[in-house]
Short mmCIF file of C-alpha atoms in Angstrom, two decimals:
data_model
loop_
_atom_site.label_atom_id
_atom_site.label_comp_id
_atom_site.label_asym_id
_atom_site.label_seq_id
_atom_site.Cartn_x
_atom_site.Cartn_y
_atom_site.Cartn_z
CA MET X 6 -0.11 -0.36 -0.27
CA VAL X 7 1.58 3.11 -1.55
CA HIS X 8 0.38 6.56 0.63
CA ASP X 9 2.44 9.87 -0.40
CA ALA X 10 1.56 12.57 1.95
CA HIS X 11 3.76 15.45 0.60
CA ARG X 12 2.78 15.73 -3.46
CA HIS X 13 3.61 18.74 -4.70
CA ILE X 14 1.00 20.35 -7.98
CA GLY X 15 2.27 23.08 -10.19
CA VAL X 16 5.31 23.51 -12.25
CA LEU X 17 7.69 26.33 -11.14
CA PRO X 18 9.58 28.67 -13.27
CA ALA X 19 13.54 27.96 -13.12
CA TYR X 20 15.14 29.78 -10.88
CA PRO X 21 18.70 31.39 -10.05
CA PHE X 22 19.07 30.06 -6.45
CA TYR X 23 22.66 31.86 -5.10
CA GLY X 24 23.35 33.86 -7.77
CA GLY X 25 24.03 30.56 -10.76
CA PRO X 26 22.28 30.19 -13.57
CA PRO X 27 18.22 29.21 -13.57
CA VAL X 28 17.50 25.97 -12.41
CA ASN X 29 14.20 23.53 -11.97
CA PRO X 30 13.86 23.16 -8.18
CA ASP X 31 11.47 20.55 -8.64
CA THR X 32 11.03 18.38 -11.25
CA THR X 33 8.79 15.76 -9.86
CA ALA X 34 6.05 18.00 -9.81
CA ARG X 35 3.35 18.48 -12.44
CA ALA X 36 1.41 20.65 -14.09
CA THR X 37 -1.49 19.05 -14.60
CA VAL X 38 -4.11 16.97 -12.91
CA LYS X 39 -3.99 14.44 -16.00
CA GLN X 40 -0.27 13.92 -15.56
CA LEU X 41 -0.80 13.78 -12.06
CA VAL X 42 -3.35 10.87 -12.31
CA ALA X 43 -0.95 9.34 -14.57
CA ASP X 44 1.94 9.36 -11.91
CA LEU X 45 -0.40 8.24 -9.31
CA ASP X 46 -1.96 4.96 -11.46
CA ALA X 47 2.01 3.93 -12.38
CA GLU X 48 3.47 3.76 -8.83
CA GLY X 49 0.48 2.36 -7.79
CA THR X 50 -0.40 5.02 -4.85
CA GLU X 51 -3.28 4.68 -2.88
CA ARG X 52 -3.58 7.52 -1.97
CA ALA X 53 -1.55 11.15 -1.78
CA LEU X 54 -2.13 14.85 -0.36
CA VAL X 55 -1.48 17.21 -2.81
CA ILE X 56 -0.03 20.66 -2.03
CA PRO X 57 1.05 23.28 -3.65
CA ASN X 58 4.64 23.54 -5.01
CA TYR X 59 6.15 26.19 -3.27
CA GLY X 60 10.49 26.11 -4.44
CA VAL X 61 11.15 29.53 -5.36
CA PRO X 62 10.69 32.88 -3.88
CA ASP X 63 7.89 34.26 -5.19
CA PRO X 64 4.61 33.16 -2.70
CA SER X 65 2.22 34.39 -5.57
CA ILE X 66 3.67 31.24 -7.40
CA ALA X 67 2.79 28.73 -4.45
CA PHE X 68 -1.14 30.85 -4.30
CA SER X 69 -2.15 30.23 -7.24
CA PHE X 70 -1.68 26.60 -7.27
CA ASN X 71 -4.64 26.58 -4.47
CA GLU X 72 -7.29 25.68 -7.25
CA LEU X 73 -5.41 23.02 -9.02
CA ALA X 74 -4.49 21.12 -5.36
CA ILE X 75 -8.63 21.07 -4.97
CA GLU X 76 -9.13 20.47 -8.69
CA ALA X 77 -7.01 17.20 -8.30
CA ALA X 78 -8.95 16.71 -4.95
CA GLN X 79 -12.37 16.96 -6.90
CA THR X 80 -10.89 14.55 -10.06
CA ASP X 81 -9.66 11.40 -8.12
CA ASP X 82 -11.01 9.74 -4.63
CA ARG X 83 -7.89 8.88 -4.32
CA ILE X 84 -6.40 12.02 -3.34
CA ARG X 85 -6.80 15.27 -1.41
CA ALA X 86 -5.32 18.51 -1.25
CA GLY X 87 -3.37 20.97 0.90
CA LEU X 88 -4.10 24.52 0.68
CA TRP X 89 -0.79 27.03 0.43
CA VAL X 90 -1.60 30.05 3.01
CA SER X 91 1.32 32.42 4.76
CA PRO X 92 1.11 34.26 7.66
CA ARG X 93 3.32 36.51 6.81
CA PRO X 94 1.71 40.52 6.73
CA GLU X 95 2.43 41.17 3.29
CA ASP X 96 0.74 37.34 2.21
CA GLU X 97 -2.68 39.09 3.84
CA GLN X 98 -4.63 38.96 1.01
CA ARG X 99 -4.24 36.16 -0.39
CA THR X 100 -4.49 33.78 2.47
CA THR X 101 -7.58 35.24 2.75
CA GLN X 102 -8.67 33.77 -0.55
CA ALA X 103 -7.00 30.63 0.03
CA LEU X 104 -9.00 30.51 4.15
CA GLU X 105 -12.24 31.05 1.48
CA LEU X 106 -11.22 27.84 -0.17
CA ALA X 107 -11.03 25.39 2.99
CA GLY X 108 -14.65 24.30 3.57
CA GLU X 109 -14.54 23.38 -0.92
CA ARG X 110 -14.53 19.04 -0.93
CA GLY X 111 -11.32 17.58 -0.41
CA VAL X 112 -9.69 20.11 1.30
CA LYS X 113 -7.65 18.22 4.05
CA ALA X 114 -4.63 20.34 4.63
CA LEU X 115 -3.28 23.99 4.97
CA LYS X 116 0.81 24.64 3.97
CA LEU X 117 2.82 27.54 5.58
CA SER X 118 6.36 28.02 5.22
CA PHE X 119 8.77 30.45 7.13
CA LEU X 120 11.67 28.93 3.87
CA LEU X 121 9.64 31.85 1.70
CA GLY X 122 10.25 34.56 4.62
CA GLY X 123 9.16 34.84 8.19
CA ARG X 124 9.37 33.62 11.82
CA PRO X 125 7.47 32.27 14.25
CA THR X 126 8.00 33.77 16.73
CA ASP X 127 7.57 37.24 14.69
CA PRO X 128 4.70 39.31 16.28
CA ALA X 129 3.88 40.75 12.47
CA CYS X 130 2.75 37.38 11.70
CA ARG X 131 0.79 36.21 15.17
CA PRO X 132 -2.34 37.32 14.15
CA HIS X 133 -2.62 35.45 10.71
CA LEU X 134 -0.97 31.67 12.47
CA ASP X 135 -4.37 32.37 14.97
CA ARG X 136 -6.30 33.09 11.93
CA ILE X 137 -4.94 30.16 9.91
CA PHE X 138 -5.20 27.85 12.70
CA ALA X 139 -9.11 28.73 13.49
CA VAL X 140 -9.59 28.39 9.98
CA ALA X 141 -8.18 24.89 10.06
CA ALA X 142 -9.50 24.12 13.32
CA ARG X 143 -13.42 25.22 12.01
CA HIS X 144 -12.87 22.92 8.76
CA HIS X 145 -10.86 19.67 10.89
CA LEU X 146 -7.85 20.42 8.91
CA VAL X 147 -4.49 19.87 9.59
CA VAL X 148 -1.74 22.66 9.50
CA HIS X 149 1.92 21.55 7.78
CA VAL X 150 4.30 24.46 8.96
CA HIS X 151 7.54 24.26 7.61
CA THR X 152 9.99 26.31 9.24
CA SER X 153 13.80 27.37 8.53
CA PRO X 154 16.23 25.73 10.29
CA ALA X 155 15.64 27.84 14.07
CA PRO X 156 14.31 27.40 16.06
CA ARG X 157 13.73 23.54 15.44
CA PRO X 158 10.44 21.81 15.73
CA THR X 159 10.93 18.93 18.18
CA SER X 160 7.37 17.48 17.41
CA THR X 161 4.24 16.32 15.86
CA ARG X 162 1.39 17.05 18.38
CA SER X 163 -2.36 18.31 17.99
CA ALA X 164 -2.47 21.75 19.26
CA THR X 165 -4.99 24.63 19.61
CA TRP X 166 -1.96 27.52 18.44
CA SER X 167 -3.25 30.39 21.03
CA THR X 168 -5.94 29.65 23.37
CA GLY X 169 -4.75 25.95 24.58
CA THR X 170 -8.50 25.22 24.82
CA PRO X 171 -8.70 22.01 23.72
CA THR X 172 -12.03 22.31 21.09
CA ARG X 173 -11.01 20.08 18.17
CA SER X 174 -7.94 21.11 17.68
CA PRO X 175 -5.83 20.79 14.15
CA SER X 176 -3.41 18.68 14.14
CA ILE X 177 -0.03 20.51 13.82
CA SER X 178 3.22 19.06 12.15
CA CYS X 179 6.23 20.54 12.18
CA THR X 180 8.99 19.84 9.85
CA SER X 181 12.33 21.81 9.55
CA ALA X 182 14.66 22.21 6.91
CA ALA X 183 17.38 20.65 8.39
CA GLY X 184 15.62 17.78 9.23
#
């Protein structure tokens, strides 16, 4: 039985990382739902959580793939969608639009990453994090947080972000770029 808990959808543009020549950061992500489904069939993957691709430092690109992730989840019963969200104040409007999609059929997770800027401890991010976790709790979604190497989260846990109230808290999965 093959389950994929983190598969990207959406093809990113080549980007000149570290001042080098432009390269494609994720060559396995697919541009279309049809291509994604063909990959799942070929691999024998029975379930997949599809997340918008986010490997270049332009968050608007990741946000643009949210509807593609939902389309995938609504096309094939094996697929569930994670939506790209951001706690950064400069992404507030796009995050609001993404959170409005949280109740769509097939959406099971919210994905945010500090790899594109900000920190979990940044006071400017806190109100946006609170809102993201409140929407996750309302729709019973998992929140997957990808942080930069410091501070390093130590576990996967179930919790409520701001109040500590144990009312249908979202699952919070933290990973770090260092491990």
